[in-house]
PDB file of C-alpha atoms in Angstrom:
ATOM      1  CA  MET H  28       1.468   1.918 -14.721  1.00  0.00           C
ATOM      2  CA  SER H  29       1.670  -0.832 -17.414  1.00  0.00           C
ATOM      3  CA  ALA H  30      -1.068  -3.595 -18.062  1.00  0.00           C
ATOM      4  CA  ALA H  31       1.506  -5.957 -16.476  1.00  0.00           C
ATOM      5  CA  ALA H  32       1.827  -4.059 -13.127  1.00  0.00           C
ATOM      6  CA  LYS H  33       0.928  -6.885 -10.586  1.00  0.00           C
ATOM      7  CA  LYS H  34       3.178  -6.386  -7.641  1.00  0.00           C
ATOM      8  CA  ILE H  35       1.923  -5.253  -4.205  1.00  0.00           C
ATOM      9  CA  LEU H  36       4.540  -3.238  -2.049  1.00  0.00           C
ATOM     10  CA  ILE H  37       3.927  -3.663   1.698  1.00  0.00           C
ATOM     11  CA  VAL H  38       5.527  -0.870   3.590  1.00  0.00           C
ATOM     12  CA  ASP H  39       5.452  -1.566   7.510  1.00  0.00           C
ATOM     13  CA  ASP H  40       8.015  -1.382  10.168  1.00  0.00           C
ATOM     14  CA  GLU H  41       6.111  -4.085  12.081  1.00  0.00           C
ATOM     15  CA  GLU H  42       7.823  -7.208  10.963  1.00  0.00           C
ATOM     16  CA  ASP H  43       4.880  -9.673  12.166  1.00  0.00           C
ATOM     17  CA  ILE H  44       2.271  -7.599  10.313  1.00  0.00           C
ATOM     18  CA  THR H  45       4.479  -7.594   7.118  1.00  0.00           C
ATOM     19  CA  ILE H  46       4.965 -11.385   7.192  1.00  0.00           C
ATOM     20  CA  LEU H  47       1.423 -12.151   7.794  1.00  0.00           C
ATOM     21  CA  THR H  48       0.223  -9.814   5.087  1.00  0.00           C
ATOM     22  CA  GLU H  49       2.641 -10.965   2.733  1.00  0.00           C
ATOM     23  CA  LYS H  50       1.671 -14.560   3.363  1.00  0.00           C
ATOM     24  CA  PHE H  51      -2.073 -13.910   2.923  1.00  0.00           C
ATOM     25  CA  LEU H  52      -1.313 -12.171  -0.271  1.00  0.00           C
ATOM     26  CA  GLN H  53       1.049 -14.818  -1.576  1.00  0.00           C
ATOM     27  CA  LEU H  54      -1.633 -17.536  -0.988  1.00  0.00           C
ATOM     28  CA  GLU H  55      -3.824 -15.759  -3.384  1.00  0.00           C
ATOM     29  CA  LYS H  56      -0.898 -15.624  -5.946  1.00  0.00           C
ATOM     30  CA  TYR H  57      -0.068 -11.966  -5.464  1.00  0.00           C
ATOM     31  CA  ASP H  58       3.596 -11.086  -6.051  1.00  0.00           C
ATOM     32  CA  THR H  59       4.739  -9.145  -3.108  1.00  0.00           C
ATOM     33  CA  ILE H  60       7.754  -6.810  -2.155  1.00  0.00           C
ATOM     34  CA  THR H  61       8.232  -5.593   1.403  1.00  0.00           C
ATOM     35  CA  CYS H  62      10.235  -3.049   3.079  1.00  0.00           C
ATOM     36  CA  SER H  63      10.233  -1.374   6.561  1.00  0.00           C
ATOM     37  CA  ASN H  64      10.784   2.410   5.925  1.00  0.00           C
ATOM     38  CA  GLY H  65       9.872   5.194   3.583  1.00  0.00           C
ATOM     39  CA  TYR H  66      13.376   5.736   1.975  1.00  0.00           C
ATOM     40  CA  ASP H  67      13.423   1.975   0.860  1.00  0.00           C
ATOM     41  CA  ALA H  68       9.712   2.310  -0.311  1.00  0.00           C
ATOM     42  CA  LEU H  69      10.451   5.287  -2.479  1.00  0.00           C
ATOM     43  CA  ASP H  70      13.558   3.693  -3.958  1.00  0.00           C
ATOM     44  CA  ILE H  71      11.531   0.609  -4.650  1.00  0.00           C
ATOM     45  CA  VAL H  72       8.784   2.533  -6.339  1.00  0.00           C
ATOM     46  CA  GLU H  73      11.092   4.470  -8.277  1.00  0.00           C
ATOM     47  CA  GLU H  74      12.982   1.246  -9.633  1.00  0.00           C
ATOM     48  CA  LYS H  75       9.884  -0.687 -10.191  1.00  0.00           C
ATOM     49  CA  HIS H  76       7.057   1.639 -10.740  1.00  0.00           C
ATOM     50  CA  GLU H  77       5.843  -0.087 -13.914  1.00  0.00           C
ATOM     51  CA  GLU H  78       5.390  -3.314 -11.989  1.00  0.00           C
ATOM     52  CA  ILE H  79       3.707  -2.051  -9.011  1.00  0.00           C
ATOM     53  CA  ALA H  80      -0.083  -2.088  -8.929  1.00  0.00           C
ATOM     54  CA  LEU H  81      -0.688  -1.326  -5.234  1.00  0.00           C
ATOM     55  CA  VAL H  82       1.145  -0.077  -2.247  1.00  0.00           C
ATOM     56  CA  LEU H  83       0.040  -1.051   1.299  1.00  0.00           C
ATOM     57  CA  LEU H  84       1.410   1.770   3.341  1.00  0.00           C
ATOM     58  CA  ASP H  85       1.718   2.212   7.146  1.00  0.00           C
ATOM     59  CA  ILE H  86       1.374   5.831   8.335  1.00  0.00           C
ATOM     60  CA  MET H  87       3.828   5.621  11.171  1.00  0.00           C
ATOM     61  CA  LEU H  88       7.314   4.593   9.991  1.00  0.00           C
ATOM     62  CA  PRO H  89      10.700   5.469  11.086  1.00  0.00           C
ATOM     63  CA  GLY H  90      12.409   8.479   9.443  1.00  0.00           C
ATOM     64  CA  MET H  91       9.468   9.395   7.115  1.00  0.00           C
ATOM     65  CA  SER H  92       5.832   9.224   7.565  1.00  0.00           C
ATOM     66  CA  GLY H  93       3.363   7.436   5.507  1.00  0.00           C
ATOM     67  CA  TYR H  94       1.672  10.689   4.484  1.00  0.00           C
ATOM     68  CA  GLU H  95       5.053  11.981   3.218  1.00  0.00           C
ATOM     69  CA  ILE H  96       5.547   8.635   1.221  1.00  0.00           C
ATOM     70  CA  LEU H  97       2.175   8.796  -0.220  1.00  0.00           C
ATOM     71  CA  THR H  98       2.564  12.335  -1.440  1.00  0.00           C
ATOM     72  CA  GLU H  99       5.804  11.372  -3.127  1.00  0.00           C
ATOM     73  CA  ILE H 100       4.440   8.470  -4.845  1.00  0.00           C
ATOM     74  CA  LYS H 101       1.343  10.189  -6.041  1.00  0.00           C
ATOM     75  CA  SER H 102       3.212  13.185  -7.296  1.00  0.00           C
ATOM     76  CA  LYS H 103       5.334  10.863  -9.498  1.00  0.00           C
ATOM     77  CA  TYR H 104       3.216   8.057 -10.313  1.00  0.00           C
ATOM     78  CA  PRO H 105      -0.504   8.800  -9.812  1.00  0.00           C
ATOM     79  CA  LYS H 106      -1.678   5.685 -11.281  1.00  0.00           C
ATOM     80  CA  ILE H 107      -0.082   3.472  -8.516  1.00  0.00           C
ATOM     81  CA  LEU H 108      -2.867   2.618  -5.956  1.00  0.00           C
ATOM     82  CA  VAL H 109      -1.797   3.534  -2.476  1.00  0.00           C
ATOM     83  CA  VAL H 110      -3.929   2.201   0.429  1.00  0.00           C
ATOM     84  CA  LEU H 111      -2.952   3.404   4.028  1.00  0.00           C
ATOM     85  CA  PHE H 112      -2.742   0.097   6.208  1.00  0.00           C
ATOM     86  CA  THR H 113      -2.492   1.297   9.733  1.00  0.00           C
ATOM     87  CA  VAL H 114      -3.735   1.303  13.309  1.00  0.00           C
ATOM     88  CA  LYS H 115      -4.719   4.880  13.185  1.00  0.00           C
ATOM     89  CA  ASN H 116      -8.357   4.792  12.634  1.00  0.00           C
ATOM     90  CA  PHE H 117      -9.491   8.422  13.596  1.00  0.00           C
ATOM     91  CA  PHE H 118     -11.450  10.508  11.274  1.00  0.00           C
ATOM     92  CA  GLU H 119      -8.728  13.194  10.949  1.00  0.00           C
ATOM     93  CA  ASP H 120      -6.262  10.445   9.712  1.00  0.00           C
ATOM     94  CA  ILE H 121      -8.655   8.928   7.232  1.00  0.00           C
ATOM     95  CA  GLN H 122      -9.420  12.559   5.969  1.00  0.00           C
ATOM     96  CA  LYS H 123      -5.739  13.576   5.724  1.00  0.00           C
ATOM     97  CA  GLY H 124      -4.967  10.301   3.660  1.00  0.00           C
ATOM     98  CA  LYS H 125      -7.917  11.203   1.410  1.00  0.00           C
ATOM     99  CA  GLU H 126      -6.662  14.847   0.953  1.00  0.00           C
ATOM    100  CA  LEU H 127      -3.073  13.535  -0.134  1.00  0.00           C
ATOM    101  CA  GLY H 128      -4.534  11.212  -2.642  1.00  0.00           C
ATOM    102  CA  ALA H 129      -4.890   7.827  -0.820  1.00  0.00           C
ATOM    103  CA  ASP H 130      -6.884   5.310  -2.699  1.00  0.00           C
ATOM    104  CA  GLY H 131      -8.233   3.634   0.393  1.00  0.00           C
ATOM    105  CA  TYR H 132      -7.705   2.977   4.057  1.00  0.00           C
ATOM    106  CA  LEU H 133      -7.373  -0.297   5.924  1.00  0.00           C
ATOM    107  CA  VAL H 134      -7.247  -0.607   9.806  1.00  0.00           C
ATOM    108  CA  LYS H 135      -4.665  -3.379  10.727  1.00  0.00           C
ATOM    109  CA  ALA H 136      -7.225  -5.077  13.076  1.00  0.00           C
ATOM    110  CA  ILE H 137      -8.898  -6.815  10.062  1.00  0.00           C
ATOM    111  CA  SER H 138      -8.522 -10.438   9.197  1.00  0.00           C
ATOM    112  CA  GLY H 139      -6.359 -11.933   6.476  1.00  0.00           C
ATOM    113  CA  ASN H 140      -9.686 -12.790   4.461  1.00  0.00           C
ATOM    114  CA  GLU H 141     -10.710  -9.009   4.699  1.00  0.00           C
ATOM    115  CA  ILE H 142      -7.290  -7.837   3.437  1.00  0.00           C
ATOM    116  CA  ILE H 143      -7.498 -10.282   0.436  1.00  0.00           C
ATOM    117  CA  THR H 144     -11.142  -9.156  -0.268  1.00  0.00           C
ATOM    118  CA  TYR H 145     -10.120  -5.468  -0.030  1.00  0.00           C
ATOM    119  CA  VAL H 146      -7.050  -5.875  -2.225  1.00  0.00           C
ATOM    120  CA  LYS H 147      -9.162  -7.803  -4.868  1.00  0.00           C
ATOM    121  CA  ASN H 148     -11.892  -5.280  -4.927  1.00  0.00           C
ATOM    122  CA  ILE H 149      -9.718  -2.307  -5.231  1.00  0.00           C
ATOM    123  CA  LEU H 150      -7.415  -3.796  -7.974  1.00  0.00           C
ATOM    124  CA  LYS H 151     -10.511  -5.092  -9.878  1.00  0.00           C
ATOM    125  CA  LYS H 152     -12.163  -1.513  -9.600  1.00  0.00           C
ATOM    126  CA  LYS H 153      -8.913   0.008 -11.040  1.00  0.00           C
ATOM    127  CA  ASN H 154      -8.734  -2.341 -13.777  1.00  0.00           C
ATOM    128  CA  ASN H 155     -12.400  -1.600 -14.859  1.00  0.00           C
ATOM    129  CA  ASN H 156     -11.588   2.173 -15.108  1.00  0.00           C
TER     130      ASN H 156
END
């Protein structure tokens, strides 16, 4: 990931969630890309991996699970931050994400301000390392 990596990729098949999350991030001047399935997500990461700083990734997606996408991204581009962004908030889900290399876990029921705060903090933490 280059020093210029600033884009946030939002991968979610729920259009309302994607639109709201994108609007919140854009209000804070984040550059976003969205897609609704794993195959498109992997294509975007492959094409734009040097520009992407963070992926907000749903677990339940059509065709390919968020866990599979997480594994693919982390195996090729381990410096890209991947945060699971999902309604699944069981301990087993969180643990599985951590084991596969997720950098964080957000439950979708949080507010826009909480999303912004979380994104700022995780990107700041990454930039300080």
